Amino acid sequence: MAEIKLERLTKRFGDVVAINDMNLEIHDQEFVVFLGPSGCGKTTTLRAIAGLEHPDEGDIFIDGKRVNTLSPADRDIAFVFQFYALYPHLTVYDNIAFPLKAVKAPKSEIQERVKVVASILQIQAMLDRKPSHLSGGEMQRVALGRAMVRRPKAFLMDEPMSNLDAKLRVNMRTELKRLQHKLGATTIFVTHDQGEALSMADRIVIMHQGSLQQIGTPQEVYNQPQTVFVAQFMGSPAMNLINGKVQSQAALTPDPIKGEEPVLHLTHTDVWLKLSAAQLSRIGRLDELIFGIRPEHMIVSKEPGEKGFKAPVHLVEALGSVNIIDIFLGENPETGDLVLLRARTHPAFRPDVGQPIWFDFDAKQVHLFDRDTEQVIA
Ligand code: ATP
């Protein structure tokens, strides 16, 4: 199988920079997911690796060999667009055998390889059927079989499950991941579905406007977002992000706690947070920050606590296994925008809209970003 490396890769279409100076190393046998909103450059990057787009700048290496000038056929990688894209007039056997017949492989070798692939995918009993007599999941396996039969160095998959219904997609995630593990095949999988990315990837590459925002394990990109973009892109409901200013306590609270350390005041609200010594040292002289906390890291109560803040409930969304509570903190007088905090709670926690609740933040789960660069600080 293969290592894939991109060095300073750039691809433009007129004024659009589809890939912007991208550096990336994908390890042998790794399952990497390209994730990002529509138009961020995922497909273009995949097509460049496959040899279907020519980069304007930068290099692509497969197993240490520069492949910029190699044709797609000579790169020895299989590109899977969509699991439904089978030849309808051919049987399952002939669909899988197609790439080998195209290169005029001997018949006995074709038979042997199709047999092996069909056995791995557990579709031996369907080899005489036409695609119209297969379920969505079976079609996916046949499409994979057609890609596997050539024994490529890597699989590149562009939203392959986009045509499957929601339930089947969830089943297919597990199956595809299991299969990839079994084959030990280096795989790049493109999606804009974060659930798919979190459940399947060894590492996720998050892209935005042609640039790589962050690469890491699902846990890393979820728990330690490096930019505001990643913070708000990963997670549903999204992370709460509120502008804040580092100020002296005395200016904010009638009864300042002992000590002179500055606090973070959330703009247009009466909420402020103590900052730890470590946070203060990383913040340095910066004072305009973006405060972030995930809805599951909010602590809420219907009863007053010793610490924390009081604010009215704006909305309650009961989603079955959890409730999402919007808490009203204030309003921007210039734009009229509401400053809300969302909390994810147990379904039994159902306060009334308009009633006050008490809330606090899990201090270890607070994220702070520089408001200018939108990069993480602490
Ligand atoms: P999606 O999830 O919608 O498929 P994507 O992240 O895969 O999006 P790309 O298809 O790589 O994004 O496109 C990146 C940018 O390059 C977009 O702005 C797109 O409009 C532009 N683009 C892609 N292909 C071409 C092309 N052949 N000609 C002109 N612009 C293009």
XYZ file of C-alpha atoms and ligand atoms in Angstrom:
409
model
C 0.000 0.000 0.000
C 1.088 3.613 -0.044
C 2.219 6.801 1.603
C 0.888 9.948 -0.021
C 2.563 13.309 0.443
C 1.533 16.757 -0.758
C 4.087 19.546 -0.712
C 2.980 23.142 -1.129
C 0.201 22.090 -3.483
C -1.695 24.925 -5.167
C -4.423 24.787 -7.787
C -6.269 27.789 -9.205
C -9.270 28.060 -11.488
C -9.096 31.666 -12.726
C -9.428 33.799 -9.592
C -10.533 30.879 -7.410
C -7.775 29.275 -5.342
C -9.170 25.750 -4.991
C -6.061 24.412 -3.159
C -3.898 26.900 -1.316
C -0.308 25.915 -0.522
C -1.285 22.596 1.032
C 1.183 20.359 2.895
C 0.017 16.932 3.995
C 1.450 13.498 4.760
C -0.817 10.470 4.694
C 0.670 7.349 6.213
C 0.626 3.864 4.791
C -2.686 2.077 5.585
C -4.207 5.197 7.056
C -7.890 6.140 6.645
C -7.916 9.895 6.168
C -11.099 11.907 5.703
C -11.150 15.286 3.920
C -13.903 17.286 5.588
C -15.156 20.776 4.910
C -18.032 22.812 3.527
C -18.993 22.832 -0.127
C -16.372 24.486 -2.329
C -13.490 24.211 0.155
C -11.341 22.205 -2.275
C -11.797 18.590 -1.154
C -12.615 17.149 -4.577
C -9.940 19.184 -6.348
C -7.297 17.875 -3.927
C -8.465 14.307 -4.482
C -8.488 14.780 -8.253
C -4.983 16.251 -8.133
C -3.732 13.173 -6.259
C -5.445 10.942 -8.819
C -3.862 12.880 -11.685
C -7.157 14.264 -12.983
C -6.143 17.877 -12.209
C -2.708 19.357 -12.792
C -1.463 21.497 -9.895
C -0.199 25.000 -10.643
C 2.462 24.682 -7.957
C 3.766 22.063 -5.576
C 4.410 18.343 -5.699
C 2.589 15.078 -5.106
C 4.520 12.005 -3.945
C 3.235 8.443 -3.785
C 5.561 6.119 -1.898
C 8.318 8.701 -2.135
C 8.039 9.027 -5.911
C 7.059 12.366 -7.444
C 4.018 11.655 -9.621
C 3.144 15.135 -10.964
C 3.815 14.101 -14.541
C 2.391 10.572 -14.340
C -0.951 9.866 -16.015
C -3.833 8.737 -13.741
C -3.455 5.158 -14.985
C 0.221 5.080 -14.014
C -0.376 6.277 -10.437
C -1.898 2.959 -9.450
C -4.705 4.323 -7.323
C -8.410 3.606 -7.502
C -10.880 6.467 -7.607
C -14.394 5.639 -6.361
C -16.909 8.394 -7.088
C -20.163 6.957 -6.022
C -21.147 3.519 -4.980
C -24.055 3.470 -7.426
C -21.900 4.089 -10.481
C -21.972 0.513 -11.807
C -22.482 -0.628 -15.402
C -26.199 -1.593 -15.383
C -26.002 -4.012 -18.336
C -23.126 -6.039 -16.828
C -23.405 -8.694 -14.117
C -21.728 -8.228 -10.766
C -18.915 -10.528 -11.951
C -18.347 -8.490 -15.109
C -18.555 -5.182 -13.219
C -15.797 -6.319 -10.877
C -13.750 -7.904 -13.670
C -14.041 -4.810 -15.879
C -10.758 -3.074 -14.919
C -8.812 -6.323 -15.407
C -10.425 -7.045 -18.780
C -9.573 -3.482 -19.807
C -5.874 -4.213 -19.317
C -6.291 -7.643 -20.970
C -5.347 -9.688 -17.903
C -5.394 -13.485 -18.470
C -8.832 -15.071 -17.915
C -7.636 -17.403 -15.178
C -6.133 -14.487 -13.246
C -9.337 -12.483 -13.618
C -11.386 -15.407 -12.279
C -9.077 -15.847 -9.322
C -8.970 -12.179 -8.370
C -12.748 -11.676 -8.687
C -13.216 -14.758 -6.496
C -10.929 -13.365 -3.778
C -12.556 -9.925 -3.844
C -16.078 -11.395 -3.805
C -15.173 -13.519 -0.818
C -13.751 -10.554 1.150
C -16.884 -8.548 0.381
C -19.190 -11.539 0.929
C -20.950 -11.154 -2.405
C -20.090 -14.581 -3.880
C -23.782 -15.452 -4.204
C -24.550 -12.368 -6.290
C -21.971 -12.631 -9.042
C -24.558 -13.468 -11.750
C -26.953 -10.673 -10.819
C -27.315 -7.311 -12.555
C -26.957 -4.146 -10.410
C -30.716 -3.463 -10.631
C -31.232 -6.609 -8.532
C -28.992 -5.436 -5.692
C -29.694 -3.379 -2.592
C -27.874 -0.079 -2.071
C -25.439 -1.682 0.338
C -24.713 -4.541 -2.051
C -24.085 -2.086 -4.886
C -21.606 -0.301 -2.666
C -19.723 -3.518 -2.087
C -19.640 -4.277 -5.814
C -18.314 -0.790 -6.582
C -15.647 -1.308 -3.947
C -14.866 -4.706 -5.425
C -14.322 -3.132 -8.812
C -11.835 -0.731 -7.211
C -10.144 -3.452 -5.123
C -9.636 -5.963 -7.920
C -6.766 -3.992 -9.401
C -5.002 -4.064 -6.007
C -4.291 -0.351 -6.151
C -1.827 1.390 -3.866
C -4.572 3.609 -2.466
C -8.296 4.264 -2.623
C -9.616 7.759 -3.222
C -13.328 8.042 -2.469
C -15.369 11.142 -3.267
C -18.613 11.206 -1.261
C -19.223 7.582 -2.219
C -22.231 7.212 0.037
C -24.063 10.352 -1.046
C -26.804 8.398 -2.809
C -27.521 5.964 -0.003
C -30.379 6.622 2.390
C -29.534 7.868 5.883
C -29.869 4.530 7.692
C -27.835 2.623 5.135
C -25.120 5.282 5.253
C -24.705 4.725 8.971
C -24.426 0.940 8.461
C -22.022 1.402 5.591
C -19.673 3.547 7.674
C -18.927 0.647 9.950
C -18.677 -1.806 7.113
C -16.345 0.348 5.050
C -14.097 1.023 8.023
C -13.944 -2.694 8.847
C -13.119 -3.518 5.256
C -10.443 -0.877 5.007
C -8.850 -2.238 8.149
C -8.932 -5.757 6.761
C -7.398 -4.690 3.442
C -4.860 -2.409 5.111
C -5.520 0.012 2.269
C -4.452 3.646 2.392
C -7.731 5.484 1.874
C -8.729 9.105 1.399
C -12.439 9.662 1.823
C -14.117 12.974 0.999
C -17.260 14.059 2.791
C -19.008 17.115 4.184
C -20.716 14.964 6.830
C -18.896 15.316 10.143
C -20.601 12.222 11.581
C -19.093 10.173 8.776
C -15.692 11.739 9.364
C -15.723 11.277 13.144
C -16.828 7.663 12.953
C -14.476 6.438 10.226
C -11.284 8.485 10.143
C -7.916 7.674 11.657
C -7.236 11.349 10.998
C -9.460 14.136 9.703
C -8.186 16.908 7.425
C -10.410 19.952 7.826
C -10.361 22.330 4.880
C -11.730 25.826 4.388
C -11.399 27.960 1.249
C -8.646 25.781 -0.179
C -6.551 25.833 2.988
C -5.859 23.081 5.461
C -7.235 24.269 8.795
C -6.308 21.337 10.991
C -5.309 17.713 10.743
C -5.719 15.327 13.648
C -7.552 12.360 15.086
C -11.318 12.792 15.486
C -10.749 13.436 19.213
C -8.085 16.072 18.541
C -10.100 18.090 16.042
C -13.179 17.907 18.257
C -11.533 18.576 21.626
C -8.652 20.817 20.618
C -9.787 22.935 17.663
C -6.950 25.145 16.488
C -9.113 27.748 14.760
C -12.534 29.331 15.179
C -13.547 27.729 11.892
C -12.796 24.199 13.143
C -14.424 24.956 16.504
C -17.713 25.924 14.925
C -17.601 23.397 12.098
C -17.179 20.320 14.305
C -19.992 19.455 16.664
C -23.764 19.593 16.580
C -25.054 21.789 18.051
C -22.005 23.908 17.342
C -19.656 25.288 19.982
C -20.865 28.502 21.660
C -18.582 31.335 20.486
C -18.945 34.760 22.094
C -16.731 37.833 21.820
C -15.040 38.823 25.048
C -12.672 41.420 26.429
C -10.049 40.988 29.111
C -10.774 43.629 31.765
C -10.046 44.411 35.368
C -12.436 42.861 37.861
C -13.086 46.104 39.645
C -14.662 47.661 36.556
C -17.143 44.805 36.276
C -18.195 43.472 39.626
C -19.407 45.448 42.590
C -17.847 42.849 44.837
C -14.582 41.828 43.195
C -13.070 38.613 44.389
C -9.776 38.970 46.177
C -6.884 39.540 43.829
C -6.187 41.874 40.994
C -6.190 39.414 38.083
C -8.156 40.538 35.069
C -11.247 38.585 33.989
C -12.825 37.854 30.614
C -16.022 39.838 30.156
C -18.419 38.454 27.524
C -19.478 41.394 25.371
C -23.082 42.690 25.742
C -23.688 40.451 28.769
C -23.274 40.494 32.528
C -21.165 37.362 32.365
C -17.465 37.280 33.157
C -14.997 34.502 33.799
C -11.940 34.153 35.955
C -8.909 33.211 33.889
C -6.292 30.788 35.132
C -2.644 31.801 35.453
C -1.848 29.554 32.494
C -4.525 31.184 30.355
C -3.373 34.662 31.344
C 0.217 33.891 30.467
C -0.776 32.605 27.008
C -3.065 35.553 26.359
C -0.221 37.970 27.096
C -1.183 41.494 26.144
C -4.118 40.473 23.949
C -7.448 41.692 25.212
C -9.971 41.069 22.421
C -10.774 37.357 22.486
C -13.374 34.870 21.336
C -14.631 32.645 24.124
C -15.791 29.131 23.220
C -17.568 26.392 25.134
C -19.348 23.320 23.806
C -23.025 22.942 24.775
C -22.202 19.693 26.618
C -19.698 21.540 28.817
C -22.253 23.952 30.243
C -23.386 23.311 33.815
C -27.033 24.258 34.324
C -29.435 24.134 37.232
C -32.948 25.282 38.129
C -31.689 26.108 41.625
C -29.265 28.884 42.577
C -25.746 27.589 43.157
C -22.848 29.045 45.092
C -21.179 30.125 41.888
C -22.433 30.819 38.413
C -24.770 33.164 36.622
C -28.506 33.630 36.362
C -30.249 34.236 33.028
C -33.619 33.515 31.407
C -34.341 30.541 29.158
C -34.907 31.655 25.570
C -35.828 28.334 23.977
C -36.033 24.633 24.838
C -35.535 22.059 22.086
C -36.416 18.533 23.175
C -34.520 16.150 20.897
C -35.447 12.903 22.625
C -32.209 11.717 24.187
C -31.066 15.276 25.028
C -32.496 18.768 25.391
C -30.895 21.879 23.962
C -31.525 24.940 26.105
C -30.873 28.421 24.687
C -30.033 30.873 27.482
C -30.462 34.600 26.853
C -27.406 36.624 27.932
C -27.950 39.972 26.225
C -28.315 41.850 22.983
C -25.970 43.780 20.732
C -27.550 47.279 20.717
C -26.086 48.098 17.299
C -27.175 45.028 15.358
C -30.009 43.735 17.531
C -28.315 40.303 17.517
C -29.073 38.233 20.603
C -26.229 36.820 22.658
C -27.298 33.274 23.492
C -25.568 30.308 25.086
C -26.687 26.807 24.229
C -26.520 24.027 26.788
C -26.988 20.323 26.123
C -28.793 18.691 29.017
C -30.450 15.503 30.176
C -33.979 15.179 28.694
C -35.460 15.399 32.199
C -34.143 18.975 32.514
C -37.016 20.994 31.041
C -37.150 24.560 32.347
C -39.914 26.901 31.158
C -39.173 29.505 28.525
C -38.733 32.918 30.170
C -37.875 31.417 33.570
C -34.406 32.020 35.008
C -31.872 29.226 35.300
C -28.386 29.167 36.792
C -25.390 28.195 34.720
C -21.636 27.917 34.822
C -18.869 26.651 32.577
C -16.710 23.584 32.980
C -13.515 25.611 33.383
C -11.300 22.872 31.914
C -13.313 22.903 28.694
C -13.097 26.609 27.887
C -11.522 27.534 24.523
C -10.031 30.956 23.869
C -9.238 32.324 20.407
C -7.467 35.468 19.192
C -10.164 37.670 17.652
C -7.873 38.931 14.866
C -6.204 35.725 13.722
C -9.014 33.388 14.880
C -6.270 31.001 16.057
C -6.501 29.218 19.395
C -4.746 30.785 22.376
C -5.563 28.485 25.229
P -18.235 20.027 -2.752
O -18.364 19.488 -1.368
O -19.374 20.953 -3.121
O -17.998 18.964 -3.794
P -15.407 20.670 -2.666
O -14.908 20.993 -1.320
O -15.147 19.319 -3.205
O -16.954 21.013 -2.764
P -14.112 21.617 -5.048
O -15.056 20.907 -5.974
O -12.763 21.076 -4.910
O -14.786 21.786 -3.623
O -14.025 23.138 -5.537
C -13.157 24.088 -4.943
C -13.360 25.417 -5.641
O -12.867 25.339 -6.978
C -14.815 25.854 -5.757
O -14.887 27.238 -5.600
C -15.196 25.442 -7.164
O -16.224 26.276 -7.672
C -13.887 25.648 -7.908
N -13.759 24.721 -9.032
C -13.644 23.375 -8.957
N -13.501 22.834 -10.181
C -13.524 23.868 -11.067
C -13.403 23.971 -12.491
N -13.214 22.889 -13.252
N -13.472 25.196 -13.030
C -13.620 26.296 -12.270
N -13.730 26.270 -10.919
C -13.689 25.088 -10.334
